[in-house]
GROMACS .gro file of N, CA and C in nm:
model
  417
    1UNK      N    1  -1.352   3.700  -3.081
    1UNK     CA    2  -1.248   3.610  -3.038
    1UNK      C    3  -1.306   3.474  -3.001
    2UNK      N    4  -1.421   3.474  -2.932
    2UNK     CA    5  -1.487   3.349  -2.895
    2UNK      C    6  -1.534   3.274  -3.019
    3UNK      N    7  -1.585   3.348  -3.117
    3UNK     CA    8  -1.634   3.283  -3.239
    3UNK      C    9  -1.520   3.217  -3.315
    4UNK      N   10  -1.403   3.283  -3.316
    4UNK     CA   11  -1.287   3.227  -3.386
    4UNK      C   12  -1.243   3.098  -3.318
    5UNK      N   13  -1.236   3.102  -3.184
    5UNK     CA   14  -1.191   2.982  -3.112
    5UNK      C   15  -1.292   2.869  -3.128
    6UNK      N   16  -1.423   2.901  -3.128
    6UNK     CA   17  -1.525   2.799  -3.149
    6UNK      C   18  -1.514   2.740  -3.289
    7UNK      N   19  -1.488   2.825  -3.388
    7UNK     CA   20  -1.473   2.778  -3.525
    7UNK      C   21  -1.354   2.685  -3.537
    8UNK      N   22  -1.243   2.723  -3.475
    8UNK     CA   23  -1.123   2.640  -3.479
    8UNK      C   24  -1.149   2.507  -3.410
    9UNK      N   25  -1.218   2.511  -3.296
    9UNK     CA   26  -1.247   2.388  -3.222
    9UNK      C   27  -1.338   2.296  -3.302
   10UNK      N   28  -1.440   2.352  -3.369
   10UNK     CA   29  -1.530   2.267  -3.449
   10UNK      C   30  -1.456   2.209  -3.568
   11UNK      N   31  -1.364   2.287  -3.628
   11UNK     CA   32  -1.286   2.234  -3.739
   11UNK      C   33  -1.197   2.118  -3.692
   12UNK      N   34  -1.138   2.134  -3.573
   12UNK     CA   35  -1.054   2.027  -3.519
   12UNK      C   36  -1.138   1.903  -3.491
   13UNK      N   37  -1.258   1.923  -3.434
   13UNK     CA   38  -1.346   1.810  -3.407
   13UNK      C   39  -1.387   1.741  -3.536
   14UNK      N   40  -1.419   1.820  -3.639
   14UNK     CA   41  -1.455   1.761  -3.768
   14UNK      C   42  -1.340   1.677  -3.824
   15UNK      N   43  -1.218   1.727  -3.811
   15UNK     CA   44  -1.101   1.651  -3.859
   15UNK      C   45  -1.086   1.521  -3.781
   16UNK      N   46  -1.109   1.529  -3.649
   16UNK     CA   47  -1.098   1.408  -3.566
   16UNK      C   48  -1.204   1.306  -3.605
   17UNK      N   49  -1.326   1.353  -3.631
   17UNK     CA   50  -1.435   1.262  -3.670
   17UNK      C   51  -1.402   1.197  -3.803
   18UNK      N   52  -1.354   1.277  -3.899
   18UNK     CA   53  -1.319   1.222  -4.030
   18UNK      C   54  -1.204   1.122  -4.018
   19UNK      N   55  -1.107   1.153  -3.934
   19UNK     CA   56  -0.995   1.060  -3.914
   19UNK      C   57  -1.044   0.929  -3.853
   20UNK      N   58  -1.136   0.939  -3.755
   20UNK     CA   59  -1.185   0.816  -3.692
   20UNK      C   60  -1.268   0.735  -3.791
   21UNK      N   61  -1.344   0.800  -3.878
   21UNK     CA   62  -1.421   0.728  -3.980
   21UNK      C   63  -1.326   0.658  -4.076
   22UNK      N   64  -1.218   0.725  -4.114
   22UNK     CA   65  -1.119   0.664  -4.203
   22UNK      C   66  -1.056   0.542  -4.137
   23UNK      N   67  -1.030   0.549  -4.008
   23UNK     CA   68  -0.975   0.435  -3.935
   23UNK      C   69  -1.074   0.319  -3.934
   24UNK      N   70  -1.202   0.349  -3.913
   24UNK     CA   71  -1.305   0.245  -3.913
   24UNK      C   72  -1.312   0.178  -4.050
   25UNK      N   73  -1.306   0.258  -4.156
   25UNK     CA   74  -1.311   0.202  -4.292
   25UNK      C   75  -1.193   0.109  -4.318
   26UNK      N   76  -1.078   0.138  -4.259
   26UNK     CA   77  -0.962   0.052  -4.278
   26UNK      C   78  -0.982  -0.082  -4.208
   27UNK      N   79  -1.049  -0.079  -4.092
   27UNK     CA   80  -1.065  -0.201  -4.012
   27UNK      C   81  -1.178  -0.291  -4.061
   28UNK      N   82  -1.282  -0.235  -4.117
   28UNK     CA   83  -1.400  -0.313  -4.155
   28UNK      C   84  -1.415  -0.318  -4.307
   29UNK      N   85  -1.478  -0.425  -4.352
   29UNK     CA   86  -1.506  -0.441  -4.495
   29UNK      C   87  -1.626  -0.357  -4.532
   30UNK      N   88  -1.613  -0.279  -4.637
   30UNK     CA   89  -1.724  -0.195  -4.683
   30UNK      C   90  -1.770  -0.252  -4.817
   31UNK      N   91  -1.900  -0.280  -4.826
   31UNK     CA   92  -1.956  -0.335  -4.951
   31UNK      C   93  -1.999  -0.220  -5.040
   32UNK      N   94  -1.902  -0.152  -5.096
   32UNK     CA   95  -1.932  -0.037  -5.180
   32UNK      C   96  -1.945  -0.082  -5.325
   33UNK      N   97  -2.053  -0.041  -5.391
   33UNK     CA   98  -2.074  -0.072  -5.532
   33UNK      C   99  -2.134  -0.210  -5.555
   34UNK      N  100  -2.174  -0.281  -5.449
   34UNK     CA  101  -2.236  -0.413  -5.466
   34UNK      C  102  -2.387  -0.397  -5.460
   35UNK      N  103  -2.456  -0.495  -5.515
   35UNK     CA  104  -2.603  -0.489  -5.512
   35UNK      C  105  -2.652  -0.518  -5.370
   36UNK      N  106  -2.776  -0.479  -5.342
   36UNK     CA  107  -2.833  -0.500  -5.209
   36UNK      C  108  -2.839  -0.648  -5.176
   37UNK      N  109  -2.868  -0.730  -5.275
   37UNK     CA  110  -2.878  -0.874  -5.253
   37UNK      C  111  -2.741  -0.932  -5.216
   38UNK      N  112  -2.635  -0.888  -5.287
   38UNK     CA  113  -2.499  -0.934  -5.255
   38UNK      C  114  -2.456  -0.889  -5.116
   39UNK      N  115  -2.492  -0.765  -5.082
   39UNK     CA  116  -2.459  -0.712  -4.949
   39UNK      C  117  -2.528  -0.794  -4.842
   40UNK      N  118  -2.656  -0.830  -4.863
   40UNK     CA  119  -2.731  -0.909  -4.765
   40UNK      C  120  -2.667  -1.046  -4.748
   41UNK      N  121  -2.632  -1.113  -4.859
   41UNK     CA  122  -2.568  -1.244  -4.851
   41UNK      C  123  -2.433  -1.234  -4.778
   42UNK      N  124  -2.358  -1.131  -4.810
   42UNK     CA  125  -2.227  -1.115  -4.747
   42UNK      C  126  -2.240  -1.093  -4.596
   43UNK      N  127  -2.340  -1.012  -4.557
   43UNK     CA  128  -2.360  -0.987  -4.414
   43UNK      C  129  -2.400  -1.114  -4.341
   44UNK      N  130  -2.489  -1.193  -4.403
   44UNK     CA  131  -2.529  -1.320  -4.341
   44UNK      C  132  -2.409  -1.413  -4.329
   45UNK      N  133  -2.329  -1.418  -4.436
   45UNK     CA  134  -2.211  -1.505  -4.436
   45UNK      C  135  -2.114  -1.464  -4.325
   46UNK      N  136  -2.081  -1.335  -4.317
   46UNK     CA  137  -1.982  -1.289  -4.219
   46UNK      C  138  -2.035  -1.299  -4.076
   47UNK      N  139  -2.166  -1.280  -4.059
   47UNK     CA  140  -2.220  -1.292  -3.923
   47UNK      C  141  -2.228  -1.437  -3.879
   48UNK      N  142  -2.239  -1.532  -3.975
   48UNK     CA  143  -2.244  -1.673  -3.937
   48UNK      C  144  -2.107  -1.725  -3.897
   49UNK      N  145  -2.003  -1.664  -3.952
   49UNK     CA  146  -1.868  -1.705  -3.916
   49UNK      C  147  -1.826  -1.631  -3.790
   50UNK      N  148  -1.786  -1.706  -3.693
   50UNK     CA  149  -1.732  -1.641  -3.573
   50UNK      C  150  -1.611  -1.721  -3.530
   51UNK      N  151  -1.515  -1.652  -3.479
   51UNK     CA  152  -1.394  -1.719  -3.437
   51UNK      C  153  -1.421  -1.796  -3.308
   52UNK      N  154  -1.389  -1.922  -3.311
   52UNK     CA  155  -1.405  -2.005  -3.192
   52UNK      C  156  -1.278  -1.994  -3.108
   53UNK      N  157  -1.293  -2.008  -2.977
   53UNK     CA  158  -1.172  -2.006  -2.894
   53UNK      C  159  -1.087  -2.128  -2.924
   54UNK      N  160  -0.959  -2.121  -2.897
   54UNK     CA  161  -0.873  -2.236  -2.924
   54UNK      C  162  -0.919  -2.358  -2.844
   55UNK      N  163  -0.887  -2.474  -2.895
   55UNK     CA  164  -0.932  -2.599  -2.833
   55UNK      C  165  -0.881  -2.609  -2.689
   56UNK      N  166  -0.761  -2.560  -2.664
   56UNK     CA  167  -0.703  -2.571  -2.530
   56UNK      C  168  -0.784  -2.497  -2.426
   57UNK      N  169  -0.851  -2.389  -2.467
   57UNK     CA  170  -0.924  -2.310  -2.369
   57UNK      C  171  -1.068  -2.355  -2.350
   58UNK      N  172  -1.114  -2.449  -2.430
   58UNK     CA  173  -1.252  -2.497  -2.416
   58UNK      C  174  -1.261  -2.598  -2.304
   59UNK      N  175  -1.380  -2.608  -2.245
   59UNK     CA  176  -1.405  -2.711  -2.146
   59UNK      C  177  -1.419  -2.845  -2.217
   60UNK      N  178  -1.374  -2.950  -2.152
   60UNK     CA  179  -1.386  -3.082  -2.211
   60UNK      C  180  -1.533  -3.119  -2.223
   61UNK      N  181  -1.606  -3.086  -2.120
   61UNK     CA  182  -1.751  -3.108  -2.125
   61UNK      C  183  -1.818  -2.980  -2.076
   62UNK      N  184  -1.947  -2.978  -2.092
   62UNK     CA  185  -2.021  -2.859  -2.050
   62UNK      C  186  -2.051  -2.861  -1.901
   63UNK      N  187  -1.996  -2.959  -1.832
   63UNK     CA  188  -2.022  -2.973  -1.690
   63UNK      C  189  -1.966  -2.853  -1.614
   64UNK      N  190  -2.044  -2.799  -1.526
   64UNK     CA  191  -2.005  -2.679  -1.453
   64UNK      C  192  -1.895  -2.707  -1.352
   65UNK      N  193  -1.875  -2.835  -1.315
   65UNK     CA  194  -1.773  -2.868  -1.215
   65UNK      C  195  -1.633  -2.841  -1.266
   66UNK      N  196  -1.614  -2.829  -1.395
   66UNK     CA  197  -1.482  -2.801  -1.449
   66UNK      C  198  -1.442  -2.655  -1.433
   67UNK      N  199  -1.534  -2.573  -1.404
   67UNK     CA  200  -1.503  -2.431  -1.392
   67UNK      C  201  -1.431  -2.404  -1.261
   68UNK      N  202  -1.360  -2.295  -1.259
   68UNK     CA  203  -1.287  -2.259  -1.139
   68UNK      C  204  -1.384  -2.225  -1.027
   69UNK      N  205  -1.344  -2.257  -0.906
   69UNK     CA  206  -1.429  -2.228  -0.792
   69UNK      C  207  -1.426  -2.079  -0.764
   70UNK      N  208  -1.537  -2.030  -0.714
   70UNK     CA  209  -1.548  -1.889  -0.680
   70UNK      C  210  -1.474  -1.867  -0.549
   71UNK      N  211  -1.404  -1.756  -0.540
   71UNK     CA  212  -1.331  -1.725  -0.419
   71UNK      C  213  -1.428  -1.705  -0.303
   72UNK      N  214  -1.386  -1.753  -0.187
   72UNK     CA  215  -1.471  -1.740  -0.069
   72UNK      C  216  -1.467  -1.596  -0.020
   73UNK      N  217  -1.574  -1.558   0.047
   73UNK     CA  218  -1.577  -1.424   0.106
   73UNK      C  219  -1.480  -1.422   0.223
   74UNK      N  220  -1.414  -1.310   0.245
   74UNK     CA  221  -1.317  -1.305   0.354
   74UNK      C  222  -1.385  -1.327   0.488
   75UNK      N  223  -1.317  -1.399   0.573
   75UNK     CA  224  -1.371  -1.432   0.704
   75UNK      C  225  -1.352  -1.313   0.797
   76UNK      N  226  -1.457  -1.272   0.859
   76UNK     CA  227  -1.452  -1.156   0.949
   76UNK      C  228  -1.368  -1.185   1.072
   77UNK      N  229  -1.360  -1.314   1.113
   77UNK     CA  230  -1.283  -1.348   1.231
   77UNK      C  231  -1.137  -1.313   1.213
   78UNK      N  232  -1.087  -1.328   1.090
   78UNK     CA  233  -0.947  -1.296   1.063
   78UNK      C  234  -0.920  -1.148   1.087
   79UNK      N  235  -1.012  -1.065   1.042
   79UNK     CA  236  -0.994  -0.921   1.060
   79UNK      C  237  -0.997  -0.886   1.208
   80UNK      N  238  -1.087  -0.949   1.283
   80UNK     CA  239  -1.096  -0.922   1.427
   80UNK      C  240  -0.968  -0.967   1.496
   81UNK      N  241  -0.918  -1.085   1.458
   81UNK     CA  242  -0.794  -1.134   1.518
   81UNK      C  243  -0.678  -1.043   1.484
   82UNK      N  244  -0.675  -0.993   1.362
   82UNK     CA  245  -0.568  -0.902   1.321
   82UNK      C  246  -0.571  -0.775   1.405
   83UNK      N  247  -0.691  -0.722   1.428
   83UNK     CA  248  -0.704  -0.601   1.510
   83UNK      C  249  -0.660  -0.631   1.652
   84UNK      N  250  -0.696  -0.748   1.704
   84UNK     CA  251  -0.654  -0.784   1.840
   84UNK      C  252  -0.503  -0.793   1.850
   85UNK      N  253  -0.440  -0.854   1.751
   85UNK     CA  254  -0.294  -0.866   1.752
   85UNK      C  255  -0.231  -0.728   1.750
   86UNK      N  256  -0.281  -0.641   1.663
   86UNK     CA  257  -0.227  -0.505   1.658
   86UNK      C  258  -0.245  -0.434   1.791
   87UNK      N  259  -0.361  -0.454   1.853
   87UNK     CA  260  -0.389  -0.389   1.981
   87UNK      C  261  -0.292  -0.439   2.088
   88UNK      N  262  -0.267  -0.571   2.091
   88UNK     CA  263  -0.173  -0.623   2.191
   88UNK      C  264  -0.031  -0.574   2.163
   89UNK      N  265   0.005  -0.562   2.036
   89UNK     CA  266   0.138  -0.509   2.003
   89UNK      C  267   0.151  -0.367   2.054
   90UNK      N  268   0.047  -0.287   2.033
   90UNK     CA  269   0.050  -0.149   2.081
   90UNK      C  270   0.059  -0.146   2.232
   91UNK      N  271  -0.019  -0.234   2.299
   91UNK     CA  272  -0.014  -0.238   2.445
   91UNK      C  273   0.124  -0.279   2.494
   92UNK      N  274   0.183  -0.381   2.429
   92UNK     CA  275   0.317  -0.423   2.469
   92UNK      C  276   0.418  -0.312   2.446
   93UNK      N  277   0.406  -0.241   2.337
   93UNK     CA  278   0.501  -0.133   2.312
   93UNK      C  279   0.483  -0.022   2.415
   94UNK      N  280   0.357   0.004   2.455
   94UNK     CA  281   0.335   0.105   2.561
   94UNK      C  282   0.393   0.056   2.693
   95UNK      N  283   0.371  -0.074   2.723
   95UNK     CA  284   0.428  -0.130   2.846
   95UNK      C  285   0.580  -0.122   2.843
   96UNK      N  286   0.639  -0.150   2.727
   96UNK     CA  287   0.784  -0.141   2.714
   96UNK      C  288   0.832   0.001   2.737
   97UNK      N  289   0.760   0.098   2.684
   97UNK     CA  290   0.798   0.238   2.705
   97UNK      C  291   0.789   0.274   2.852
   98UNK      N  292   0.681   0.231   2.917
   98UNK     CA  293   0.663   0.262   3.060
   98UNK      C  294   0.773   0.195   3.141
   99UNK      N  295   0.803   0.068   3.109
   99UNK     CA  296   0.910  -0.002   3.181
   99UNK      C  297   1.045   0.062   3.156
  100UNK      N  298   1.068   0.105   3.034
  100UNK     CA  299   1.195   0.170   3.004
  100UNK      C  300   1.207   0.302   3.079
  101UNK      N  301   1.098   0.379   3.082
  101UNK     CA  302   1.101   0.505   3.157
  101UNK      C  303   1.126   0.479   3.305
  102UNK      N  304   1.059   0.377   3.361
  102UNK     CA  305   1.079   0.343   3.502
  102UNK      C  306   1.223   0.298   3.527
  103UNK      N  307   1.278   0.220   3.435
  103UNK     CA  308   1.416   0.174   3.447
  103UNK      C  309   1.514   0.291   3.444
  104UNK      N  310   1.493   0.383   3.351
  104UNK     CA  311   1.581   0.500   3.342
  104UNK      C  312   1.571   0.586   3.467
  105UNK      N  313   1.450   0.601   3.519
  105UNK     CA  314   1.431   0.680   3.641
  105UNK      C  315   1.501   0.613   3.759
  106UNK      N  316   1.490   0.480   3.767
  106UNK     CA  317   1.555   0.407   3.874
  106UNK      C  318   1.707   0.420   3.864
  107UNK      N  319   1.760   0.410   3.743
  107UNK     CA  320   1.904   0.424   3.723
  107UNK      C  321   1.952   0.564   3.764
  108UNK      N  322   1.872   0.665   3.731
  108UNK     CA  323   1.908   0.802   3.768
  108UNK      C  324   1.909   0.819   3.920
  109UNK      N  325   1.810   0.759   3.987
  109UNK     CA  326   1.806   0.767   4.134
  109UNK      C  327   1.927   0.695   4.194
  110UNK      N  328   1.963   0.579   4.139
  110UNK     CA  329   2.081   0.507   4.187
  110UNK      C  330   2.207   0.589   4.167
  111UNK      N  331   2.215   0.655   4.052
  111UNK     CA  332   2.333   0.739   4.026
  111UNK      C  333   2.341   0.854   4.126
  112UNK      N  334   2.225   0.914   4.155
  112UNK     CA  335   2.223   1.023   4.253
  112UNK      C  336   2.269   0.974   4.391
  113UNK      N  337   2.219   0.856   4.431
  113UNK     CA  338   2.259   0.800   4.561
  113UNK      C  339   2.409   0.772   4.563
  114UNK      N  340   2.460   0.718   4.454
  114UNK     CA  341   2.602   0.689   4.446
  114UNK      C  342   2.684   0.818   4.456
  115UNK      N  343   2.640   0.922   4.386
  115UNK     CA  344   2.711   1.049   4.392
  115UNK      C  345   2.709   1.108   4.533
  116UNK      N  346   2.596   1.095   4.602
  116UNK     CA  347   2.588   1.141   4.742
  116UNK      C  348   2.685   1.062   4.830
  117UNK      N  349   2.691   0.931   4.806
  117UNK     CA  350   2.782   0.847   4.883
  117UNK      C  351   2.927   0.887   4.856
  118UNK      N  352   2.959   0.912   4.730
  118UNK     CA  353   3.095   0.954   4.696
  118UNK      C  354   3.127   1.087   4.762
  119UNK      N  355   3.032   1.179   4.759
  119UNK     CA  356   3.055   1.309   4.824
  119UNK      C  357   3.077   1.292   4.975
  120UNK      N  358   2.994   1.209   5.037
  120UNK     CA  359   3.008   1.191   5.182
  120UNK      C  360   3.141   1.123   5.213
  121UNK      N  361   3.183   1.026   5.130
  121UNK     CA  362   3.313   0.962   5.151
  121UNK      C  363   3.425   1.062   5.132
  122UNK      N  364   3.410   1.148   5.034
  122UNK     CA  365   3.512   1.250   5.010
  122UNK      C  366   3.522   1.342   5.131
  123UNK      N  367   3.404   1.382   5.183
  123UNK     CA  368   3.404   1.468   5.303
  123UNK      C  369   3.467   1.394   5.421
  124UNK      N  370   3.434   1.264   5.434
  124UNK     CA  371   3.492   1.187   5.544
  124UNK      C  372   3.643   1.179   5.529
  125UNK      N  373   3.690   1.155   5.407
  125UNK     CA  374   3.834   1.148   5.384
  125UNK      C  375   3.900   1.281   5.414
  126UNK      N  376   3.838   1.389   5.374
  126UNK     CA  377   3.894   1.521   5.402
  126UNK      C  378   3.901   1.547   5.552
  127UNK      N  379   3.795   1.508   5.623
  127UNK     CA  380   3.796   1.526   5.769
  127UNK      C  381   3.904   1.440   5.834
  128UNK      N  382   3.917   1.316   5.788
  128UNK     CA  383   4.020   1.228   5.844
  128UNK      C  384   4.159   1.283   5.816
  129UNK      N  385   4.179   1.333   5.695
  129UNK     CA  386   4.308   1.393   5.661
  129UNK      C  387   4.335   1.516   5.746
  130UNK      N  388   4.234   1.595   5.769
  130UNK     CA  389   4.249   1.715   5.851
  130UNK      C  390   4.281   1.677   5.995
  131UNK      N  391   4.212   1.577   6.045
  131UNK     CA  392   4.238   1.532   6.183
  131UNK      C  393   4.381   1.479   6.194
  132UNK      N  394   4.423   1.399   6.097
  132UNK     CA  395   4.560   1.347   6.098
  132UNK      C  396   4.662   1.460   6.089
  133UNK      N  397   4.634   1.559   6.010
  133UNK     CA  398   4.723   1.673   5.997
  133UNK      C  399   4.734   1.748   6.130
  134UNK      N  400   4.621   1.769   6.195
  134UNK     CA  401   4.621   1.840   6.324
  134UNK      C  402   4.696   1.757   6.428
  135UNK      N  403   4.678   1.628   6.428
  135UNK     CA  404   4.747   1.541   6.523
  135UNK      C  405   4.898   1.553   6.504
  136UNK      N  406   4.941   1.555   6.382
  136UNK     CA  407   5.084   1.565   6.355
  136UNK      C  408   5.141   1.699   6.400
  137UNK      N  409   5.059   1.802   6.383
  137UNK     CA  410   5.108   1.934   6.423
  137UNK      C  411   5.121   1.946   6.575
  138UNK      N  412   5.024   1.897   6.642
  138UNK     CA  413   5.022   1.922   6.785
  138UNK      C  414   5.074   1.804   6.867
  139UNK      N  415   5.081   1.693   6.819
  139UNK     CA  416   5.123   1.579   6.901
  139UNK      C  417   5.249   1.523   6.855
   0.00000   0.00000   0.00000
């Protein structure tokens, strides 16, 4: 079974290699059937010709000042300042949370005091009503 799969794989690889060679032959000129001297002249001719970049992309002069400036290395101070800003934001958010918790706790205590006051007033009103009721009964 292993031999069959290896054979199939090598056949597939051979087909791929042959296909890639056929693609290369399509892209490049092959001097088939020419004399060695003609092949040598043709190679020299084709190697001497090279495509030049378009005029628009060439430098006006060979002066290096026309080239683009190299990007500066990032400043470490910026990174440190960024970290400081993030740290202060975190601290402010923690302070806000602490203040909000303290505010909510204070509001809850005020509500408790108010409820106690309402209860005591209710008790006072009940006592006053009871006293008035007793006065009416007996006096």
